[in-house]
Amino acid sequence: MQDKIKYMLLFAILAICFKGEIVDAYTGKGTADNPYVVSSESDIAKVFELDKKESQWTYIAVDDVIAFTKTHVVDFGKYRIYAIGNNQTIRRSKKMTATVNSESNPKFCLKVRDGAAVVFGYSAGSNYKLVIDGVKGEFRDQRECNGWMHVESYSEIVIDTNCIVKDAMNTVVDDESAPIRVSGTLTVNGEIKNCNGINGGAIKTKGGSVYINATANIHDCESQTEGGAIFSETGSLLRISGGTIRDCESVEEGGAICSVYSRLEILSGNIIGNQAGTTGGGVFSGKQDVLIIGARNKTGPNINKNFAHGSGGGVRCNGGYGGVSGGLSNFYSGNICENSTATHGGGISCGEESRLSKSQINIEGMNISNNYAYSSGGGIWMDSTAKGILHDYIGISNTTIANNISQSYGGGILVNSSVVLNNVNIKSNVSKASGGGMFINQSGRVKISNGVVEGNTGTNLGSGIYLKGKLEIENDAVINSNNKVFLEGNTYIDVVGKLNAKSGYVACIQVAARTNGRKVVRANYVGTSGEKELYYNASAEDEYFNDNLEKRYKVESLGNNQCLRPTEKVEGIEAKWIIISQKYKIEYKGNADGVKNVPDASVKFWNENIKISTQEPSRPGYMIAEKHWNTKNNGSGVVYKPGSLYAENKDITLYAIWEIIELESLKIMAADRFYVVNQKITLAEAEILKYVKVEDEPQTGYPYKLRIVSIRNSKGVILTNGVKNIVSEKYMNTRKVEHYKVVLYTEDAIGKRFAKKTMNVYIMDNPNNEANIRFVSKEYFNTVSPSSKWFRQLKKELKESLNKDDKNFIYEIDLSEINIKKVNKLLKNDRYKFTSQVRNYIKEHLKGGQ
Amino acid sequence: MKQFIIIIGIVVIAMITSLTLLSQESLADRQDELNRATSAAAKQTVKTSQLQKQRDITSNEKMAIYFAATLSSNIKSDGKINIKIISADYKEGLIDVIVTETFQYPNGKTAKIKVRKCAIYG
């Protein structure tokens, strides 16, 4: 029996020794080459208690699963802990009876304080992963759990690249609890996943510093309040230099990050696919927080595909409420894309100022694209109290705001504040209401210094810009013609600096009421005028003569004859506006046949006086009346003197009023005409009167009409007795020898003065029968006898010939004086016979024509 | 001396006046001559073309040459003559011509006169 007891005691001692409860089971010396190798909670606890030099790193290799049953406090030294032999785990004890899991007072597994430092998953230690496990699955039935680690002031924890923190949880609602609580410094190079917390799904910092580096990967964490992954408050610094924070979720603000009263720098990295129950789907920054997005060297983060039930699908900046909102937000570079919100500001929503803090924001070098807002501001939404950082106005520069969609106003951006856009492209955004590219609210004031608004669409009004507030443009501002600027109420475009566009529309404008006098553009800088701003290379004067002058502005759907005009000549409006005007036509009518020099129709514009033309028309036989323009052709209307001003806004036709010139004398000058028998000339009136003229005194130039009033034959018989409209060829011909006496008559325009003249027409005998040959010209083609072959058969050939000019010849012969003498000599030598010698000589000088 | 200058001046003025008058007369005379000559030549050409059994004008080209020969025989004044036959029909008896005479005035200036005649037979 005694032997049995001896063996049992020996076995127990050995067992205790092997379990390491009594003897020190760790090995090694804690150096990089010979680390402490630990395999139990007590091993690591003992190592933490060893005396060490403060400045030297102690290396701890974990070669088994270690469960922490109580809180371990590291308050001295620096430790680099890593896994060996395999991936290893340091976890919270699963025993609910363990001290660390106390039902009434759950505790952290690890606290680092008083300047101590701990690196988990030390990257140079091994390639195995060291898993820090919070075993949150063991906490059921609403049993409370505190966080895993707490890095206190002046101390540091590093989650290095070979460390995975998972399933850490905090359900205790107090200021000190969190899965990873930071008051000192936390650096994350490794992975943190599936953590749950209150005020920070994985990390909460208050007064501490958190650095998220390029290899960090924080994902699938949840916060019961703010900060799905990280909550940073009160004097903290959270700097993200890379890595990824994805698929995290907060019940309240900041799907990935919530930062208040602190400084948040997101210099690079990816914040993707996070979701907030209220505002800031990716990032919430507010309550006097300072937010930096991107670096001035043009590298920046990707804040993409986040969602907020409240405003700011990607980023909610200067947020907060109840007198503690506002902050300072500086966006230097980065992409904010494909985020969405159930309210406003799909990409960015900027909050309001408070009594404690201004709301200041500056945006440059950003790409804000493909975001969606169920309400207003698909890309950006600005509060009315937001201001710039250096100026009262918010600067947005070198930024693209593209392809964003809002279900309500402002597809690209909704502005309630003062904003200056410099080199900003607002393009291809969509508003399902109004203001496809930009909606400028009543309190909003936007200055486009350099930038293009193009390709945006709005379901209702203002596909480019909907203006309720103020819009200023200068330099290279262009609102492309495929985008309209809707001017609500009495709003207008203010040109505050010289525009550099060389051609094309600077803005195509829509207005609700297209009434004459509606001001649409103001020329508002020194040295300019409405005229200079409206036309590229023309003046207001040119528009009187040319309908197609190139203008910088256009108003859609203007009525007939409406147009844009500068106000230089408009009564009652300062000379710095461009308004909707209307063209009225002033038409001049000669009011009789044969009137020459009638003034061309001219144009009058709305409320602009115009001078009635002083150009004097002329009419043969008449002189113009002194006040010769009248609104009625019989002179009974309103009289307008030449050079007087016409002020009415309506079309007008003015008739010249004439007075006949009194004649002193009127004479018909007619020479006798001679024809030969069988000449086959039709003795029509035109032929008979060919050389007859009428002379008057004074020489009025009146086109007196001559007519034949009687024809007698040689026997004195009146052939036309009683005939009124005499057709002379009926009574006169060349068939036989005859002598006709033809009485001619003419009178002045009013039949007051007349003249008569008798002329003789002789048909003479033709003994040589040469009457068969006659001359004909284009003007008197109608004198060709209708019975001749040239009229009946060869009319076309003859007409064609007479219609040709000297460029259309068939032969050309040039003969010099010597040639002519030579021809004459040859002819004379052969008794004027047309010999082959003559023919050949002339042929030498003959050329074929066309 | 004074009288001598006055006499010289009067002589110069008289010469200029004479040259001007001569020029005007020359233009009118030439216009008249060219008009008559062209009319006569056209008439003669058309008439000849329609004579039975004639051999002088048996093509439009010969008609043009005949016209040129006849015109040459009617022109007495000096100057260059350009004849453009716009149309010719020796069978039906038609000739349509434009004759341009280029000459110089006594003062050396060049002038042109132009006549168009279209003569038909029947």
mmCIF file of N, CA and C in Angstrom, chain B residues 6-81:
data_model
loop_
_atom_site.group_PDB
_atom_site.id
_atom_site.type_symbol
_atom_site.label_atom_id
_atom_site.label_comp_id
_atom_site.label_asym_id
_atom_site.label_seq_id
_atom_site.Cartn_x
_atom_site.Cartn_y
_atom_site.Cartn_z
ATOM 1 N N ILE B 6 1.887 133.091 -124.544
ATOM 2 C CA ILE B 6 0.426 133.024 -124.802
ATOM 3 C C ILE B 6 0.168 132.326 -126.133
ATOM 4 N N ILE B 7 0.961 132.683 -127.133
ATOM 5 C CA ILE B 7 0.773 132.072 -128.465
ATOM 6 C C ILE B 7 1.007 130.561 -128.396
ATOM 7 N N ILE B 8 2.119 130.207 -127.731
ATOM 8 C CA ILE B 8 2.428 128.769 -127.585
ATOM 9 C C ILE B 8 1.273 128.049 -126.901
ATOM 10 N N GLY B 9 0.763 128.638 -125.815
ATOM 11 C CA GLY B 9 -0.359 128.055 -125.063
ATOM 12 C C GLY B 9 -1.563 127.865 -125.954
ATOM 13 N N ILE B 10 -1.878 128.924 -126.734
ATOM 14 C CA ILE B 10 -3.048 128.839 -127.628
ATOM 15 C C ILE B 10 -2.855 127.717 -128.626
ATOM 16 N N VAL B 11 -1.638 127.612 -129.171
ATOM 17 C CA VAL B 11 -1.347 126.552 -130.158
ATOM 18 C C VAL B 11 -1.556 125.174 -129.526
ATOM 19 N N VAL B 12 -1.023 125.006 -128.314
ATOM 20 C CA VAL B 12 -1.156 123.695 -127.635
ATOM 21 C C VAL B 12 -2.620 123.361 -127.413
ATOM 22 N N ILE B 13 -3.375 124.349 -126.904
ATOM 23 C CA ILE B 13 -4.808 124.120 -126.661
ATOM 24 C C ILE B 13 -5.505 123.759 -127.960
ATOM 25 N N ALA B 14 -5.144 124.479 -129.028
ATOM 26 C CA ALA B 14 -5.772 124.206 -130.325
ATOM 27 C C ALA B 14 -5.462 122.799 -130.788
ATOM 28 N N MET B 15 -4.233 122.378 -130.538
ATOM 29 C CA MET B 15 -3.830 121.022 -130.966
ATOM 30 C C MET B 15 -4.609 119.962 -130.185
ATOM 31 N N ILE B 16 -4.682 120.187 -128.884
ATOM 32 C CA ILE B 16 -5.415 119.206 -128.049
ATOM 33 C C ILE B 16 -6.872 119.131 -128.485
ATOM 34 N N THR B 17 -7.450 120.330 -128.740
ATOM 35 C CA THR B 17 -8.853 120.379 -129.180
ATOM 36 C C THR B 17 -9.014 119.634 -130.499
ATOM 37 N N SER B 18 -8.073 119.899 -131.400
ATOM 38 C CA SER B 18 -8.143 119.245 -132.726
ATOM 39 C C SER B 18 -8.058 117.747 -132.585
ATOM 40 N N LEU B 19 -7.110 117.297 -131.768
ATOM 41 C CA LEU B 19 -6.946 115.839 -131.597
ATOM 42 C C LEU B 19 -8.205 115.215 -131.015
ATOM 43 N N THR B 20 -8.813 115.907 -130.049
ATOM 44 C CA THR B 20 -10.034 115.392 -129.422
ATOM 45 C C THR B 20 -11.138 115.273 -130.461
ATOM 46 N N LEU B 21 -11.287 116.344 -131.231
ATOM 47 C CA LEU B 21 -12.341 116.323 -132.254
ATOM 48 C C LEU B 21 -12.080 115.231 -133.274
ATOM 49 N N LEU B 22 -10.805 115.137 -133.666
ATOM 50 C CA LEU B 22 -10.446 114.098 -134.641
ATOM 51 C C LEU B 22 -10.750 112.705 -134.100
ATOM 52 N N SER B 23 -10.452 112.543 -132.855
ATOM 53 C CA SER B 23 -10.695 111.236 -132.243
ATOM 54 C C SER B 23 -12.165 110.890 -132.280
ATOM 55 N N GLN B 24 -12.985 111.872 -131.873
ATOM 56 C CA GLN B 24 -14.426 111.616 -131.849
ATOM 57 C C GLN B 24 -14.943 111.319 -133.254
ATOM 58 N N GLU B 25 -14.433 112.121 -134.185
ATOM 59 C CA GLU B 25 -14.866 111.925 -135.575
ATOM 60 C C GLU B 25 -14.414 110.560 -136.068
ATOM 61 N N SER B 26 -13.187 110.234 -135.754
ATOM 62 C CA SER B 26 -12.622 108.958 -136.176
ATOM 63 C C SER B 26 -13.456 107.796 -135.668
ATOM 64 N N LEU B 27 -13.859 107.848 -134.419
ATOM 65 C CA LEU B 27 -14.642 106.762 -133.835
ATOM 66 C C LEU B 27 -15.986 106.624 -134.548
ATOM 67 N N ALA B 28 -16.648 107.766 -134.766
ATOM 68 C CA ALA B 28 -17.959 107.733 -135.412
ATOM 69 C C ALA B 28 -17.845 107.201 -136.843
ATOM 70 N N ASP B 29 -16.811 107.698 -137.532
ATOM 71 C CA ASP B 29 -16.621 107.261 -138.922
ATOM 72 C C ASP B 29 -16.377 105.768 -139.002
ATOM 73 N N ARG B 30 -15.485 105.308 -138.155
ATOM 74 C CA ARG B 30 -15.142 103.888 -138.180
ATOM 75 C C ARG B 30 -16.362 103.031 -137.805
ATOM 76 N N GLN B 31 -17.111 103.507 -136.832
ATOM 77 C CA GLN B 31 -18.300 102.759 -136.416
ATOM 78 C C GLN B 31 -19.263 102.628 -137.611
ATOM 79 N N ASP B 32 -19.413 103.757 -138.291
ATOM 80 C CA ASP B 32 -20.313 103.773 -139.436
ATOM 81 C C ASP B 32 -19.801 102.847 -140.531
ATOM 82 N N GLU B 33 -18.492 102.953 -140.801
ATOM 83 C CA GLU B 33 -17.906 102.130 -141.859
ATOM 84 C C GLU B 33 -18.034 100.636 -141.538
ATOM 85 N N LEU B 34 -17.711 100.298 -140.293
ATOM 86 C CA LEU B 34 -17.752 98.886 -139.903
ATOM 87 C C LEU B 34 -19.187 98.352 -139.960
ATOM 88 N N ASN B 35 -20.104 99.204 -139.556
ATOM 89 C CA ASN B 35 -21.517 98.824 -139.587
ATOM 90 C C ASN B 35 -21.958 98.514 -141.016
ATOM 91 N N ARG B 36 -21.626 99.448 -141.862
ATOM 92 C CA ARG B 36 -22.019 99.274 -143.279
ATOM 93 C C ARG B 36 -21.321 98.074 -143.879
ATOM 94 N N ALA B 37 -20.050 97.990 -143.683
ATOM 95 C CA ALA B 37 -19.268 96.914 -144.304
ATOM 96 C C ALA B 37 -19.742 95.545 -143.837
ATOM 97 N N THR B 38 -20.015 95.446 -142.541
ATOM 98 C CA THR B 38 -20.461 94.156 -141.996
ATOM 99 C C THR B 38 -21.836 93.798 -142.553
ATOM 100 N N SER B 39 -22.728 94.793 -142.585
ATOM 101 C CA SER B 39 -24.067 94.549 -143.135
ATOM 102 C C SER B 39 -23.963 94.080 -144.584
ATOM 103 N N ALA B 40 -23.180 94.813 -145.358
ATOM 104 C CA ALA B 40 -23.063 94.483 -146.779
ATOM 105 C C ALA B 40 -22.456 93.102 -146.977
ATOM 106 N N ALA B 41 -21.407 92.808 -146.191
ATOM 107 C CA ALA B 41 -20.736 91.520 -146.336
ATOM 108 C C ALA B 41 -21.670 90.381 -145.928
ATOM 109 N N ALA B 42 -22.434 90.589 -144.848
ATOM 110 C CA ALA B 42 -23.358 89.543 -144.408
ATOM 111 C C ALA B 42 -24.435 89.304 -145.456
ATOM 112 N N LYS B 43 -24.939 90.434 -145.926
ATOM 113 C CA LYS B 43 -26.011 90.344 -146.929
ATOM 114 C C LYS B 43 -25.503 89.635 -148.184
ATOM 115 N N GLN B 44 -24.305 90.034 -148.628
ATOM 116 C CA GLN B 44 -23.718 89.451 -149.840
ATOM 117 C C GLN B 44 -23.451 87.962 -149.639
ATOM 118 N N THR B 45 -22.976 87.594 -148.457
ATOM 119 C CA THR B 45 -22.645 86.195 -148.182
ATOM 120 C C THR B 45 -23.900 85.330 -148.197
ATOM 121 N N VAL B 46 -24.945 85.817 -147.516
ATOM 122 C CA VAL B 46 -26.195 85.047 -147.478
ATOM 123 C C VAL B 46 -26.791 84.937 -148.875
ATOM 124 N N LYS B 47 -26.745 86.067 -149.568
ATOM 125 C CA LYS B 47 -27.311 86.086 -150.928
ATOM 126 C C LYS B 47 -26.570 85.086 -151.837
ATOM 127 N N THR B 48 -25.251 85.111 -151.800
ATOM 128 C CA THR B 48 -24.443 84.200 -152.632
ATOM 129 C C THR B 48 -24.722 82.749 -152.270
ATOM 130 N N SER B 49 -24.858 82.504 -150.941
ATOM 131 C CA SER B 49 -25.066 81.111 -150.515
ATOM 132 C C SER B 49 -26.356 80.533 -151.096
ATOM 133 N N GLN B 50 -27.308 81.411 -151.413
ATOM 134 C CA GLN B 50 -28.603 80.932 -151.887
ATOM 135 C C GLN B 50 -28.742 80.944 -153.419
ATOM 136 N N LEU B 51 -27.677 81.389 -154.124
ATOM 137 C CA LEU B 51 -27.727 81.366 -155.583
ATOM 138 C C LEU B 51 -27.641 79.942 -156.092
ATOM 139 N N GLN B 52 -28.394 79.689 -157.052
ATOM 140 C CA GLN B 52 -28.380 78.331 -157.601
ATOM 141 C C GLN B 52 -27.083 78.074 -158.365
ATOM 142 N N LYS B 53 -26.583 76.901 -158.224
ATOM 143 C CA LYS B 53 -25.390 76.421 -158.936
ATOM 144 C C LYS B 53 -24.123 77.192 -158.586
ATOM 145 N N GLN B 54 -24.121 77.918 -157.532
ATOM 146 C CA GLN B 54 -22.886 78.625 -157.146
ATOM 147 C C GLN B 54 -21.891 77.616 -156.555
ATOM 148 N N ARG B 55 -20.594 77.917 -156.627
ATOM 149 C CA ARG B 55 -19.539 77.013 -156.158
ATOM 150 C C ARG B 55 -18.697 77.651 -155.040
ATOM 151 N N ASP B 56 -18.962 78.934 -154.807
ATOM 152 C CA ASP B 56 -18.110 79.630 -153.834
ATOM 153 C C ASP B 56 -18.379 79.198 -152.394
ATOM 154 N N ILE B 57 -19.632 78.957 -152.063
ATOM 155 C CA ILE B 57 -19.987 78.637 -150.671
ATOM 156 C C ILE B 57 -20.652 77.274 -150.648
ATOM 157 N N THR B 58 -19.842 76.260 -150.357
ATOM 158 C CA THR B 58 -20.370 74.889 -150.329
ATOM 159 C C THR B 58 -20.199 74.263 -148.939
ATOM 160 N N SER B 59 -19.837 75.069 -147.953
ATOM 161 C CA SER B 59 -19.771 74.602 -146.561
ATOM 162 C C SER B 59 -19.843 75.829 -145.653
ATOM 163 N N ASN B 60 -20.085 75.584 -144.369
ATOM 164 C CA ASN B 60 -20.153 76.709 -143.422
ATOM 165 C C ASN B 60 -18.799 77.391 -143.277
ATOM 166 N N GLU B 61 -17.727 76.576 -143.375
ATOM 167 C CA GLU B 61 -16.397 77.163 -143.272
ATOM 168 C C GLU B 61 -16.140 78.095 -144.444
ATOM 169 N N LYS B 62 -16.542 77.628 -145.671
ATOM 170 C CA LYS B 62 -16.348 78.480 -146.850
ATOM 171 C C LYS B 62 -17.206 79.735 -146.747
ATOM 172 N N MET B 63 -18.366 79.563 -146.088
ATOM 173 C CA MET B 63 -19.235 80.726 -145.899
ATOM 174 C C MET B 63 -18.542 81.767 -145.019
ATOM 175 N N ALA B 64 -17.870 81.263 -143.969
ATOM 176 C CA ALA B 64 -17.142 82.159 -143.063
ATOM 177 C C ALA B 64 -16.017 82.852 -143.811
ATOM 178 N N ILE B 65 -15.299 82.091 -144.641
ATOM 179 C CA ILE B 65 -14.167 82.650 -145.387
ATOM 180 C C ILE B 65 -14.672 83.672 -146.411
ATOM 181 N N TYR B 66 -15.798 83.329 -147.032
ATOM 182 C CA TYR B 66 -16.380 84.246 -148.018
ATOM 183 C C TYR B 66 -16.749 85.561 -147.362
ATOM 184 N N PHE B 67 -17.333 85.439 -146.178
ATOM 185 C CA PHE B 67 -17.707 86.657 -145.443
ATOM 186 C C PHE B 67 -16.476 87.505 -145.141
ATOM 187 N N ALA B 68 -15.416 86.837 -144.708
ATOM 188 C CA ALA B 68 -14.191 87.564 -144.362
ATOM 189 C C ALA B 68 -13.614 88.271 -145.592
ATOM 190 N N ALA B 69 -13.656 87.581 -146.733
ATOM 191 C CA ALA B 69 -13.123 88.178 -147.960
ATOM 192 C C ALA B 69 -13.953 89.389 -148.369
ATOM 193 N N THR B 70 -15.271 89.229 -148.290
ATOM 194 C CA THR B 70 -16.150 90.324 -148.690
ATOM 195 C C THR B 70 -16.003 91.513 -147.754
ATOM 196 N N LEU B 71 -15.891 91.198 -146.454
ATOM 197 C CA LEU B 71 -15.712 92.283 -145.475
ATOM 198 C C LEU B 71 -14.407 93.017 -145.736
ATOM 199 N N SER B 72 -13.363 92.273 -146.028
ATOM 200 C CA SER B 72 -12.056 92.888 -146.291
ATOM 201 C C SER B 72 -12.137 93.860 -147.460
ATOM 202 N N SER B 73 -12.909 93.472 -148.470
ATOM 203 C CA SER B 73 -12.994 94.337 -149.638
ATOM 204 C C SER B 73 -13.777 95.619 -149.344
ATOM 205 N N ASN B 74 -14.585 95.582 -148.257
ATOM 206 C CA ASN B 74 -15.387 96.764 -147.912
ATOM 207 C C ASN B 74 -14.717 97.678 -146.888
ATOM 208 N N ILE B 75 -13.665 97.209 -146.286
ATOM 209 C CA ILE B 75 -12.980 98.005 -145.259
ATOM 210 C C ILE B 75 -11.875 98.830 -145.908
ATOM 211 N N LYS B 76 -11.934 100.120 -145.721
ATOM 212 C CA LYS B 76 -10.907 100.972 -146.309
ATOM 213 C C LYS B 76 -9.957 101.526 -145.246
ATOM 214 N N SER B 77 -10.462 101.665 -144.083
ATOM 215 C CA SER B 77 -9.620 102.256 -143.029
ATOM 216 C C SER B 77 -8.636 101.214 -142.492
ATOM 217 N N ASP B 78 -7.599 101.730 -141.785
ATOM 218 C CA ASP B 78 -6.623 100.812 -141.209
ATOM 219 C C ASP B 78 -7.133 100.280 -139.867
ATOM 220 N N GLY B 79 -6.537 99.206 -139.418
ATOM 221 C CA GLY B 79 -6.953 98.600 -138.134
ATOM 222 C C GLY B 79 -7.020 97.093 -138.263
ATOM 223 N N LYS B 80 -7.036 96.444 -137.136
ATOM 224 C CA LYS B 80 -7.119 94.980 -137.128
ATOM 225 C C LYS B 80 -8.578 94.567 -137.028
ATOM 226 N N ILE B 81 -8.880 93.474 -137.702
ATOM 227 C CA ILE B 81 -10.270 93.002 -137.704
ATOM 228 C C ILE B 81 -10.309 91.608 -137.090
#
